[in-house]
GROMACS .gro file of C-alpha atoms in nm:
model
  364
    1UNK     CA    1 -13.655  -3.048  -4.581
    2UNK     CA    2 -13.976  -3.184  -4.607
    3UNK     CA    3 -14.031  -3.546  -4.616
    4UNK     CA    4 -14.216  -3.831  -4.390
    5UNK     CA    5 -14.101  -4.208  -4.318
    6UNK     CA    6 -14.358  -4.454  -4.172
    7UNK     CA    7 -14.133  -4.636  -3.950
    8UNK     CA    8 -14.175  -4.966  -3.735
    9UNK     CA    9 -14.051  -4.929  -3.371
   10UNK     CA   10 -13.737  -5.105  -3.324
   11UNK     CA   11 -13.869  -5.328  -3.026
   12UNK     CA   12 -14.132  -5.455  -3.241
   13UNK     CA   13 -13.844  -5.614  -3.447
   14UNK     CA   14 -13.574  -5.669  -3.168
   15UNK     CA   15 -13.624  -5.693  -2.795
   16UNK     CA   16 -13.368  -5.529  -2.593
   17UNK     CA   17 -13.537  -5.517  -2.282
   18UNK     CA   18 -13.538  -5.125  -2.321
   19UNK     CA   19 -13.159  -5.149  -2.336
   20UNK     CA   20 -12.991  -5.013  -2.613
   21UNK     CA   21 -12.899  -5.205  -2.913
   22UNK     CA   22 -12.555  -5.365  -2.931
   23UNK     CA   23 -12.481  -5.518  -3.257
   24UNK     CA   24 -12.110  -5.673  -3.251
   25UNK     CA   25 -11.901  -5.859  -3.441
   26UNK     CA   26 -11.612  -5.896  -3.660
   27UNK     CA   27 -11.508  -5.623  -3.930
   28UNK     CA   28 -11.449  -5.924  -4.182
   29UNK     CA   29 -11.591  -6.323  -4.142
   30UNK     CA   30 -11.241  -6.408  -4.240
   31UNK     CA   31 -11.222  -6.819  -4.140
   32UNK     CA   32 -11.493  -7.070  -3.990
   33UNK     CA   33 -11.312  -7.102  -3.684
   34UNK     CA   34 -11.264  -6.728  -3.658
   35UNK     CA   35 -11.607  -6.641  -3.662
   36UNK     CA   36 -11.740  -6.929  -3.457
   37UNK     CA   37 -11.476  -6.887  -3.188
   38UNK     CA   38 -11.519  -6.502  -3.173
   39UNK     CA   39 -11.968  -6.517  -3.174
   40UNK     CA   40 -11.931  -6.801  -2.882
   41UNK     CA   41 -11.735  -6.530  -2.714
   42UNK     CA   42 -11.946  -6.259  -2.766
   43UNK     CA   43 -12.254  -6.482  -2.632
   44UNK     CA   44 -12.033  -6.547  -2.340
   45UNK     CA   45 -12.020  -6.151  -2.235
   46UNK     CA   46 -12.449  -6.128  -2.274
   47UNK     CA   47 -12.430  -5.769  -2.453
   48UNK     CA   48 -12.542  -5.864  -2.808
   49UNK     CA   49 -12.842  -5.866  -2.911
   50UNK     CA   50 -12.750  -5.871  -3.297
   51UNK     CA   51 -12.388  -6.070  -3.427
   52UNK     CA   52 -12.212  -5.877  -3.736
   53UNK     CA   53 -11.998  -5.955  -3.943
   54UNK     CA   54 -11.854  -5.836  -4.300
   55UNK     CA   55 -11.896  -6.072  -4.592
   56UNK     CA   56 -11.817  -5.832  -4.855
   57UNK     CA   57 -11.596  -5.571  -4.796
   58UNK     CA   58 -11.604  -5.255  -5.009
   59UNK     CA   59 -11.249  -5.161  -5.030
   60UNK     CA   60 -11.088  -4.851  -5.145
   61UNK     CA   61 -10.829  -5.018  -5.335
   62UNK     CA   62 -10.814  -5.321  -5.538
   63UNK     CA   63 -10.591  -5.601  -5.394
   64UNK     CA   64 -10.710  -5.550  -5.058
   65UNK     CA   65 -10.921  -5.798  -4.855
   66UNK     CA   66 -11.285  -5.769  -4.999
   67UNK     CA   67 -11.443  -6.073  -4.802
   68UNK     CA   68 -11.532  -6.439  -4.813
   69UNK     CA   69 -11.866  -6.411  -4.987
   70UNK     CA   70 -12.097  -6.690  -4.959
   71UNK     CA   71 -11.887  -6.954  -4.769
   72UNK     CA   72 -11.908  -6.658  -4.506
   73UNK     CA   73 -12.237  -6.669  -4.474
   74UNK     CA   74 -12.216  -7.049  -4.445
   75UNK     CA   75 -12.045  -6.986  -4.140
   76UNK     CA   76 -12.249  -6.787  -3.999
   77UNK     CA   77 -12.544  -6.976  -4.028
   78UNK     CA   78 -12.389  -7.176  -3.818
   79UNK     CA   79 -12.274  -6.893  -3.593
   80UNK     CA   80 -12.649  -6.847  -3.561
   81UNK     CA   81 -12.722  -7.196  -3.434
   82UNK     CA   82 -12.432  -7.221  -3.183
   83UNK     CA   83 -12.564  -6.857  -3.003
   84UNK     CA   84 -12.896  -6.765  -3.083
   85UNK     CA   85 -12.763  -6.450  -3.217
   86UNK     CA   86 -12.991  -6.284  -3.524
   87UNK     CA   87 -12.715  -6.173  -3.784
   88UNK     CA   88 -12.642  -5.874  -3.929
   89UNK     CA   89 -12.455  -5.769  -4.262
   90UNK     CA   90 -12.365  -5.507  -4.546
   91UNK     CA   91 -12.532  -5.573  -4.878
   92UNK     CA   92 -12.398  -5.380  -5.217
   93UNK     CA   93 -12.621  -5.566  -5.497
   94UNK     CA   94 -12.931  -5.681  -5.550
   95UNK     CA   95 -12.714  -6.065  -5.576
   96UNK     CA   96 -12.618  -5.984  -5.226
   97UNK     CA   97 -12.961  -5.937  -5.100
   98UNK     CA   98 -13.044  -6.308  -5.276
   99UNK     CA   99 -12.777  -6.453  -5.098
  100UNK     CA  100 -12.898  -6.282  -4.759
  101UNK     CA  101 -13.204  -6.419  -4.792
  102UNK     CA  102 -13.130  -6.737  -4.894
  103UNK     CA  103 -12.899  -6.795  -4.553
  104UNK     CA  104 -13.147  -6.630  -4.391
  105UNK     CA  105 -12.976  -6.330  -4.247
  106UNK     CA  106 -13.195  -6.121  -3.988
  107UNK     CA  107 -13.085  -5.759  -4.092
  108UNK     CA  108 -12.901  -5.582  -4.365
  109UNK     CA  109 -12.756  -5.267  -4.378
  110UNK     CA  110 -12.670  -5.045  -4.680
  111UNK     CA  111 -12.268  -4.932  -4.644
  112UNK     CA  112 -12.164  -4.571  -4.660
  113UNK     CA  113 -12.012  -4.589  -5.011
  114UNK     CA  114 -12.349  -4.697  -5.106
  115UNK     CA  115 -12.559  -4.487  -4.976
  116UNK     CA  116 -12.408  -4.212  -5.126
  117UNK     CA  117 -12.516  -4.330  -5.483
  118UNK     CA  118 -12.870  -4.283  -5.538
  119UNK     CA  119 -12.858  -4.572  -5.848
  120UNK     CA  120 -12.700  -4.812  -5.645
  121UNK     CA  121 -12.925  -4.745  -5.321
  122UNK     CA  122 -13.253  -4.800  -5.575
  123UNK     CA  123 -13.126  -5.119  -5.701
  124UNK     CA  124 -13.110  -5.253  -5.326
  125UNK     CA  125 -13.499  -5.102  -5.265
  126UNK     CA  126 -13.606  -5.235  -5.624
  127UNK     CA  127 -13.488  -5.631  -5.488
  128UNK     CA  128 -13.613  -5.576  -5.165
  129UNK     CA  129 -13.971  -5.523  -5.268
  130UNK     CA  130 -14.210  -5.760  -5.104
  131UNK     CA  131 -13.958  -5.840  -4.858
  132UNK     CA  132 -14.005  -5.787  -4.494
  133UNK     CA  133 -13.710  -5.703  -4.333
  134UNK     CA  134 -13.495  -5.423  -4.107
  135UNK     CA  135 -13.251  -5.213  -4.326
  136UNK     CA  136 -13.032  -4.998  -4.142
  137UNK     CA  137 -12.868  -4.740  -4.345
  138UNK     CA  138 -12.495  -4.571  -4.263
  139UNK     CA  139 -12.460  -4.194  -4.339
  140UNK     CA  140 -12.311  -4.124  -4.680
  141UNK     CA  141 -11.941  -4.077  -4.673
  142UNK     CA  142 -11.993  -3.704  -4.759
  143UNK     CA  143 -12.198  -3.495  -4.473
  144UNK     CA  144 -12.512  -3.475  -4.754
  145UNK     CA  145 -12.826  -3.547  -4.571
  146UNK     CA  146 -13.054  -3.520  -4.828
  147UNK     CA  147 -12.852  -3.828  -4.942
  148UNK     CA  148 -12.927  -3.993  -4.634
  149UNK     CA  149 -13.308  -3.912  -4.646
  150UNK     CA  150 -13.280  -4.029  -5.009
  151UNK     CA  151 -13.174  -4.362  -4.943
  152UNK     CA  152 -13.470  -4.420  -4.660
  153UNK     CA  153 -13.727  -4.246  -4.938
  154UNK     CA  154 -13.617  -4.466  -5.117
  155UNK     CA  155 -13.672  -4.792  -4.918
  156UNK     CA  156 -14.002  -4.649  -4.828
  157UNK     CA  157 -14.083  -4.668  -5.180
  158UNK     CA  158 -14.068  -5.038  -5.172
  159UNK     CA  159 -14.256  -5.097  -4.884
  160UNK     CA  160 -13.968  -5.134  -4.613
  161UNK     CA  161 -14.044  -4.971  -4.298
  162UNK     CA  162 -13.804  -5.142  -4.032
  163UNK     CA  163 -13.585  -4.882  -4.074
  164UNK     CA  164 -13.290  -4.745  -3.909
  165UNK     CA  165 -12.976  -4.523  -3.915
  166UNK     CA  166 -12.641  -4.610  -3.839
  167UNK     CA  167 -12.410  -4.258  -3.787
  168UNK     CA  168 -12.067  -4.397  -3.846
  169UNK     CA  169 -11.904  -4.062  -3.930
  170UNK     CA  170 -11.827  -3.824  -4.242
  171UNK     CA  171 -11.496  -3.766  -4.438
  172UNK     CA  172 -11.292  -3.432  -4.409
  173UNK     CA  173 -10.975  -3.371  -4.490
  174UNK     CA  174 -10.905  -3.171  -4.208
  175UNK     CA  175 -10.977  -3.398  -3.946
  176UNK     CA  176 -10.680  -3.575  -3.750
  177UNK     CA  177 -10.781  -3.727  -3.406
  178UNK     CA  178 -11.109  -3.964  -3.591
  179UNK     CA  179 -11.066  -4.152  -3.918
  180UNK     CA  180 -11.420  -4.048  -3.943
  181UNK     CA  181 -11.537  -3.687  -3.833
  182UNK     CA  182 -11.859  -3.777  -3.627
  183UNK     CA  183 -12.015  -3.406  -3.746
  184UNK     CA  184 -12.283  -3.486  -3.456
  185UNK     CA  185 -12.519  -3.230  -3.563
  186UNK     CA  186 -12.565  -3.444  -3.860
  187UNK     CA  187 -12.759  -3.712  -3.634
  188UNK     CA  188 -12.885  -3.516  -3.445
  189UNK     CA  189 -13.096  -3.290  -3.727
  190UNK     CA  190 -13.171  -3.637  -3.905
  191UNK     CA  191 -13.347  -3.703  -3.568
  192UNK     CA  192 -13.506  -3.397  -3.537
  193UNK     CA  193 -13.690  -3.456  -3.919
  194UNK     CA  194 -13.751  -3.794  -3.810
  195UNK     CA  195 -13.822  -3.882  -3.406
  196UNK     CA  196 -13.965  -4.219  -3.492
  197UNK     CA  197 -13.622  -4.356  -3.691
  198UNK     CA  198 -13.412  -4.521  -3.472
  199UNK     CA  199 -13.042  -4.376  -3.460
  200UNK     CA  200 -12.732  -4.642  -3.371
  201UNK     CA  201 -12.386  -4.514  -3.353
  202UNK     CA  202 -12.094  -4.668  -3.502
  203UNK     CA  203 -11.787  -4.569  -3.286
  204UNK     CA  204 -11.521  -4.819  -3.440
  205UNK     CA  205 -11.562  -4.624  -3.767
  206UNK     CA  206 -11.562  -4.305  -3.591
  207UNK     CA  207 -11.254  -4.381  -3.396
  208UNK     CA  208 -11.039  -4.573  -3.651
  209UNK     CA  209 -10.824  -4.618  -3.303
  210UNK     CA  210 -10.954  -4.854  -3.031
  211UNK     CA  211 -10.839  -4.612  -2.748
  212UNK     CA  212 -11.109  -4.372  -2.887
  213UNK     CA  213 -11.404  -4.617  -2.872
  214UNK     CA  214 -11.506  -4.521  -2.513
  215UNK     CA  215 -11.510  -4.167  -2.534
  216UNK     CA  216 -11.696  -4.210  -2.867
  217UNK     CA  217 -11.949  -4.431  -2.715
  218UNK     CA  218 -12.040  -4.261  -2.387
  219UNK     CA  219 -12.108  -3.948  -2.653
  220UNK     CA  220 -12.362  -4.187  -2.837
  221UNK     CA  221 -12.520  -4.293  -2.508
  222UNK     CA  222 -12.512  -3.914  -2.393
  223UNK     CA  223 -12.688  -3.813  -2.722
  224UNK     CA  224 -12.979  -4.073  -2.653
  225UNK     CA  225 -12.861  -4.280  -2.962
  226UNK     CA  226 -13.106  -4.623  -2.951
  227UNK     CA  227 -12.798  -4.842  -2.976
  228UNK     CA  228 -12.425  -4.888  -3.124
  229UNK     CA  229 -12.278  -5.141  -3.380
  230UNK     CA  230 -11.902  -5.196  -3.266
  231UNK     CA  231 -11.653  -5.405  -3.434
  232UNK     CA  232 -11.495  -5.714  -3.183
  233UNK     CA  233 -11.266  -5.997  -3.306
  234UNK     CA  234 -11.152  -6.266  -3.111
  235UNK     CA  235 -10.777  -6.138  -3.237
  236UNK     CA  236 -10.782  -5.768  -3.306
  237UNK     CA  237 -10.448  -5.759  -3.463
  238UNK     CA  238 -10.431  -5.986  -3.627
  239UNK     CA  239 -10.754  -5.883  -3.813
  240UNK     CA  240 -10.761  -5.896  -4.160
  241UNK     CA  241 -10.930  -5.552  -4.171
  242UNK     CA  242 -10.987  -5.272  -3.981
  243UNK     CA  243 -10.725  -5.435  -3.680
  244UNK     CA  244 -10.686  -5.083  -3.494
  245UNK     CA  245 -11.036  -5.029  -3.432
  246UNK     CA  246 -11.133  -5.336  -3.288
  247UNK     CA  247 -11.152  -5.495  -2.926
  248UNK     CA  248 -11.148  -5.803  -2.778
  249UNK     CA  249 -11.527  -5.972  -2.686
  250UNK     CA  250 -11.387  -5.936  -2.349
  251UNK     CA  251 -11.267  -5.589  -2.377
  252UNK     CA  252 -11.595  -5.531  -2.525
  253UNK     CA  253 -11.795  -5.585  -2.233
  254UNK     CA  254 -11.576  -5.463  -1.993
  255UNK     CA  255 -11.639  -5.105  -2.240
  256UNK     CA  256 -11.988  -5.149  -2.236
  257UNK     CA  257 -12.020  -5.227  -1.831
  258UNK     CA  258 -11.844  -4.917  -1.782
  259UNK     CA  259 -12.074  -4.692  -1.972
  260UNK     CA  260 -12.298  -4.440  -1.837
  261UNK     CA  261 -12.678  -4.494  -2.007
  262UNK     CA  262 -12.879  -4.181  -1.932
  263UNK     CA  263 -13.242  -4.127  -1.865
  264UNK     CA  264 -13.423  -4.094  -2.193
  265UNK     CA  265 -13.667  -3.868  -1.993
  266UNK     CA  266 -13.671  -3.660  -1.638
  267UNK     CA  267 -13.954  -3.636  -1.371
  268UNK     CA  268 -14.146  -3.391  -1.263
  269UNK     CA  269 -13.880  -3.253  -1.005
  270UNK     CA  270 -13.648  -3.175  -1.254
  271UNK     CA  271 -13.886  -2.934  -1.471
  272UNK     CA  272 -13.847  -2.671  -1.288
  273UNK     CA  273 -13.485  -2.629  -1.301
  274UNK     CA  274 -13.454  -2.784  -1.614
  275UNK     CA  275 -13.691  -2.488  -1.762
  276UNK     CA  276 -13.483  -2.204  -1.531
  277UNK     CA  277 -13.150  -2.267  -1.719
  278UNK     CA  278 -13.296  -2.327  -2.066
  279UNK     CA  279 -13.462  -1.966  -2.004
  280UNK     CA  280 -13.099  -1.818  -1.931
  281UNK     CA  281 -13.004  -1.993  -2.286
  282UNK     CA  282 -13.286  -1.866  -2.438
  283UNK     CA  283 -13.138  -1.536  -2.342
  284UNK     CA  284 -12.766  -1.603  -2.443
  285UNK     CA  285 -12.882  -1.713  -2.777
  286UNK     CA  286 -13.037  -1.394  -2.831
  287UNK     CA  287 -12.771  -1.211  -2.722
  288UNK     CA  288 -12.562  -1.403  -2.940
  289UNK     CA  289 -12.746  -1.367  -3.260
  290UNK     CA  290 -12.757  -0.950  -3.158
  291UNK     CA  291 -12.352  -0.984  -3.179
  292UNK     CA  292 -12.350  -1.195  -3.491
  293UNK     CA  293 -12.617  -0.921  -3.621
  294UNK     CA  294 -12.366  -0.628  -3.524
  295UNK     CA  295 -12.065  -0.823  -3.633
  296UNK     CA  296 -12.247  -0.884  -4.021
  297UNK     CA  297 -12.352  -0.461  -3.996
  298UNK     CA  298 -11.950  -0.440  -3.997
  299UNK     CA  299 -11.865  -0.674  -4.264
  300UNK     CA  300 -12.134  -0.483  -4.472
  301UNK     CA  301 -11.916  -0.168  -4.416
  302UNK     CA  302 -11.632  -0.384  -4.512
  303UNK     CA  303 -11.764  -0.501  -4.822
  304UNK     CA  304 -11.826  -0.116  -4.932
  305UNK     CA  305 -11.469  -0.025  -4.845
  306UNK     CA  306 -11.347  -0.324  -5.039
  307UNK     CA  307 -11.612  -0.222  -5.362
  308UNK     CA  308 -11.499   0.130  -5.348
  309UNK     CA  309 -11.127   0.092  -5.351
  310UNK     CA  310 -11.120  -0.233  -5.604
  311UNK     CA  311 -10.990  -0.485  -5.306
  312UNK     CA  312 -11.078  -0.889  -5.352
  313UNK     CA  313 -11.327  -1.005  -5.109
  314UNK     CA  314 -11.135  -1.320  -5.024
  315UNK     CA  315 -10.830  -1.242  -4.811
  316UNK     CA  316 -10.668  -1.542  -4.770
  317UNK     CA  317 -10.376  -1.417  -4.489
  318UNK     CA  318 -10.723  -1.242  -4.345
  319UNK     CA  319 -10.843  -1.588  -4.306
  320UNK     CA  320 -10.562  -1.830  -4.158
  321UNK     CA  321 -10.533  -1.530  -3.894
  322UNK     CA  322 -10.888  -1.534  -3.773
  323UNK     CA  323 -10.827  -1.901  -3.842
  324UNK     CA  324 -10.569  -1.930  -3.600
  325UNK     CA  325 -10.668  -1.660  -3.337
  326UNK     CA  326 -11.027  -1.840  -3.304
  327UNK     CA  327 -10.859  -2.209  -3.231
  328UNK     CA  328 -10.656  -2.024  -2.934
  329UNK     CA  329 -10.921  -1.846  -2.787
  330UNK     CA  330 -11.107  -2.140  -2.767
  331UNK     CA  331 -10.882  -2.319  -2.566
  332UNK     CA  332 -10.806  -2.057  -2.327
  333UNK     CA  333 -11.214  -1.970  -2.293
  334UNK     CA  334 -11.281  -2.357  -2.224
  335UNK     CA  335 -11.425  -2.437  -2.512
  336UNK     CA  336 -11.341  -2.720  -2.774
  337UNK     CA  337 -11.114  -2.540  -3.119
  338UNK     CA  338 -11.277  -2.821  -3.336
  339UNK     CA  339 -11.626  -2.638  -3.235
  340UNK     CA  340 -11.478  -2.300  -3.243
  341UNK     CA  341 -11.296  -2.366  -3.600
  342UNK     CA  342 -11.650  -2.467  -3.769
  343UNK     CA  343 -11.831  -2.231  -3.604
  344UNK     CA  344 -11.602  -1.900  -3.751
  345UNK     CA  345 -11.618  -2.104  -4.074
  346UNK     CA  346 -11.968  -2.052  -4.092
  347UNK     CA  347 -11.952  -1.759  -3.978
  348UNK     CA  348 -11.666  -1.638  -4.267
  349UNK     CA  349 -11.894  -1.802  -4.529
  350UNK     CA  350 -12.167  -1.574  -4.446
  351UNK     CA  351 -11.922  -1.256  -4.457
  352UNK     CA  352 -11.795  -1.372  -4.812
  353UNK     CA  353 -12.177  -1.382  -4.881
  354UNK     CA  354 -12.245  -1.088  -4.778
  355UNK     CA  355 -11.976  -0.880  -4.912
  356UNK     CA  356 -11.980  -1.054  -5.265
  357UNK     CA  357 -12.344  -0.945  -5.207
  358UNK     CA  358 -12.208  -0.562  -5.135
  359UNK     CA  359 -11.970  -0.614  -5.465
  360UNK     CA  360 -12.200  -0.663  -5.702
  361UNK     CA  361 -12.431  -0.386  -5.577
  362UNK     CA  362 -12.401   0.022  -5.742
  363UNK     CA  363 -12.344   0.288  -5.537
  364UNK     CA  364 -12.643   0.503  -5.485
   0.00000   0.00000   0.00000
């Protein structure tokens, strides 16, 4: 994919005191008192350097809670003067955007039910031209990252260049333990096209459970993520959205204080080592790709039987076996099935590639 952002560093529009960013706050600003009560809190614990807080709530069914709207962001104004915290919301329309500005809210960020229209994304970047402010932008629902990259081009286009990306998970119907799949090597190849884009983590819509936020989080830390954005209400259930996934201010930073933040970088003593065992990877991945070479010489074969005696490529029983076989492996080998199951689903792609390839080939 070829494409280039010119980016403004994140500390030269928030100091953290090279900490990560934590933005926190409630799903939805649901009463005065709520959010007032719950950003007093959250000043209380130190760990914020950015308050959230929902004021319009894209939901996926009418008659749900959709937000305050403006009084909200009356409320948080004042939010604002009691702690010192910047604020932080979603914005949908261009009217939202007005309204932003007119409260003066600090940051935006484009929702994932945005993002993934390209209309809707250009009629945020169209209002927010000659504007200077940070727009963080969640991954599309679907795992599209040209859609992502879209949304920043975008942006670009009208001159915004505090930038960032929030990774707050993907839909898929097979997954059961996240309401969000995180599908980490989306982030991760979004940071490899662009080093300079800062990359914040959204565990509470990963998780969908609060019991999963600290395993979620430690894997954002571990990944080098530049900061999370984690839901906290001063009630959790009785939240008016969104209850299971958040925490306490409290329980926040007791989460937080208990996280492991790794070095960004290593010293000279570790290179050596460090360069030793990426050699002997180096020499597994060849390996591996030498098996996967051997393993696609056989399916070629396969595809040939299957031409010459008038079989269907797809064999569905075929499948759910190797399906099933792979997942139990990978438990007994150590490894995780989720990474195992997407993996051989790759990997059955390419055969159904390559012997549809076969099919539609003559015999010599």
């Amino acid at each position: 994919m070829n494409a280039n952002l010119d980016v403004v560093p994140m500390q030269e529009w928030i100091n953290t005191d090279g900490k990560p960013l934590i933005i926190a706050g409630p799903c939805s600003a649901e009463t005065e008192e709520q959010v007032l009560e719950t950003a007093n809190r959250i000043k209380a614990e130190g760990y914020a350097h950015i308050m959230r807080a929902g004021v319009w709530k894209p939901r996926t069914r009418p008659g749900s809670f959709e937000g305050m709207g403006e009084p909200a962001l009356k409320w948080l104004v004042e939010a604002k003067k009691q702690t010192g915290l910047p604020l932080a919301i979603e914005v949908a329309t261009p009217e939202h955007i007005e309204l932003a500005l007119k409260y003066g809210v600090d940051v935006l960020w484009i929702g994932a039910r945005t993002t993934v229209n390209p209309f809707n994304v250009q009629d945020l970047a169209d209002a927010l031209k000659g504007v200077d402010i940070p727009v963080l932008v969640k991954n599309p629902v679907n795992p599209d990252l040209a859609l992502w990259v879209g949304a920043f081009e975008r942006l670009q286009g009208a001159g915004i260049k505090k930038l960032g990306a929030i990774h707050r998970g993907f839909s898929n119907a097979q997954e059961t333990k996240y309401r969000n799949s995180p599908m980490w090597q989306m982030a991760v190849e979004m940071k490899r096209l662009f080093p300079q884009l800062p990359i914040i983590g959204d565990p509470s819509h990963m998780a969908g459970k609060r019991a999963l936020l600290m395993e979620l989080s430690q894997r954002i830390l571990d990944l080098n993520y530049d900061g999370m954005i984690i839901e906290t209400h001063r009630d959790p259930d009785a939240a008016w959205s969104d209850a299971s996934q958040q925490l306490t201010p409290e329980a926040l930073g007791t989460m937080l204080r208990e996280l492991e933040v790794r070095h960004a970088n290593y010293g000279a003593e570790f290179t050596d080592e460090l360069a030793a065992m990426r050699a002997k990877i180096d020499n597994i991945d060849r390996e591996l790709m030498e098996v996967l070479a051997a393993r696609m010489a056989i399916v070629e074969k396969l595809g040939e039987y299957k031409r010459d005696n008038n079989v269907a490529v797809l064999q569905l029983d075929r499948w759910k076996q190797v399906h099933a076989d792979r997942a139990k492996q990978a438990s007994g080998l150590g490894l995780y099935p989720e990474f195992v199951e997407e993996l051989f689903k790759l990997v059955h792609l390419e055969s159904i590639r390559k012997q549809t390839e076969v099919m539609s080939s003559t015999v010599a």
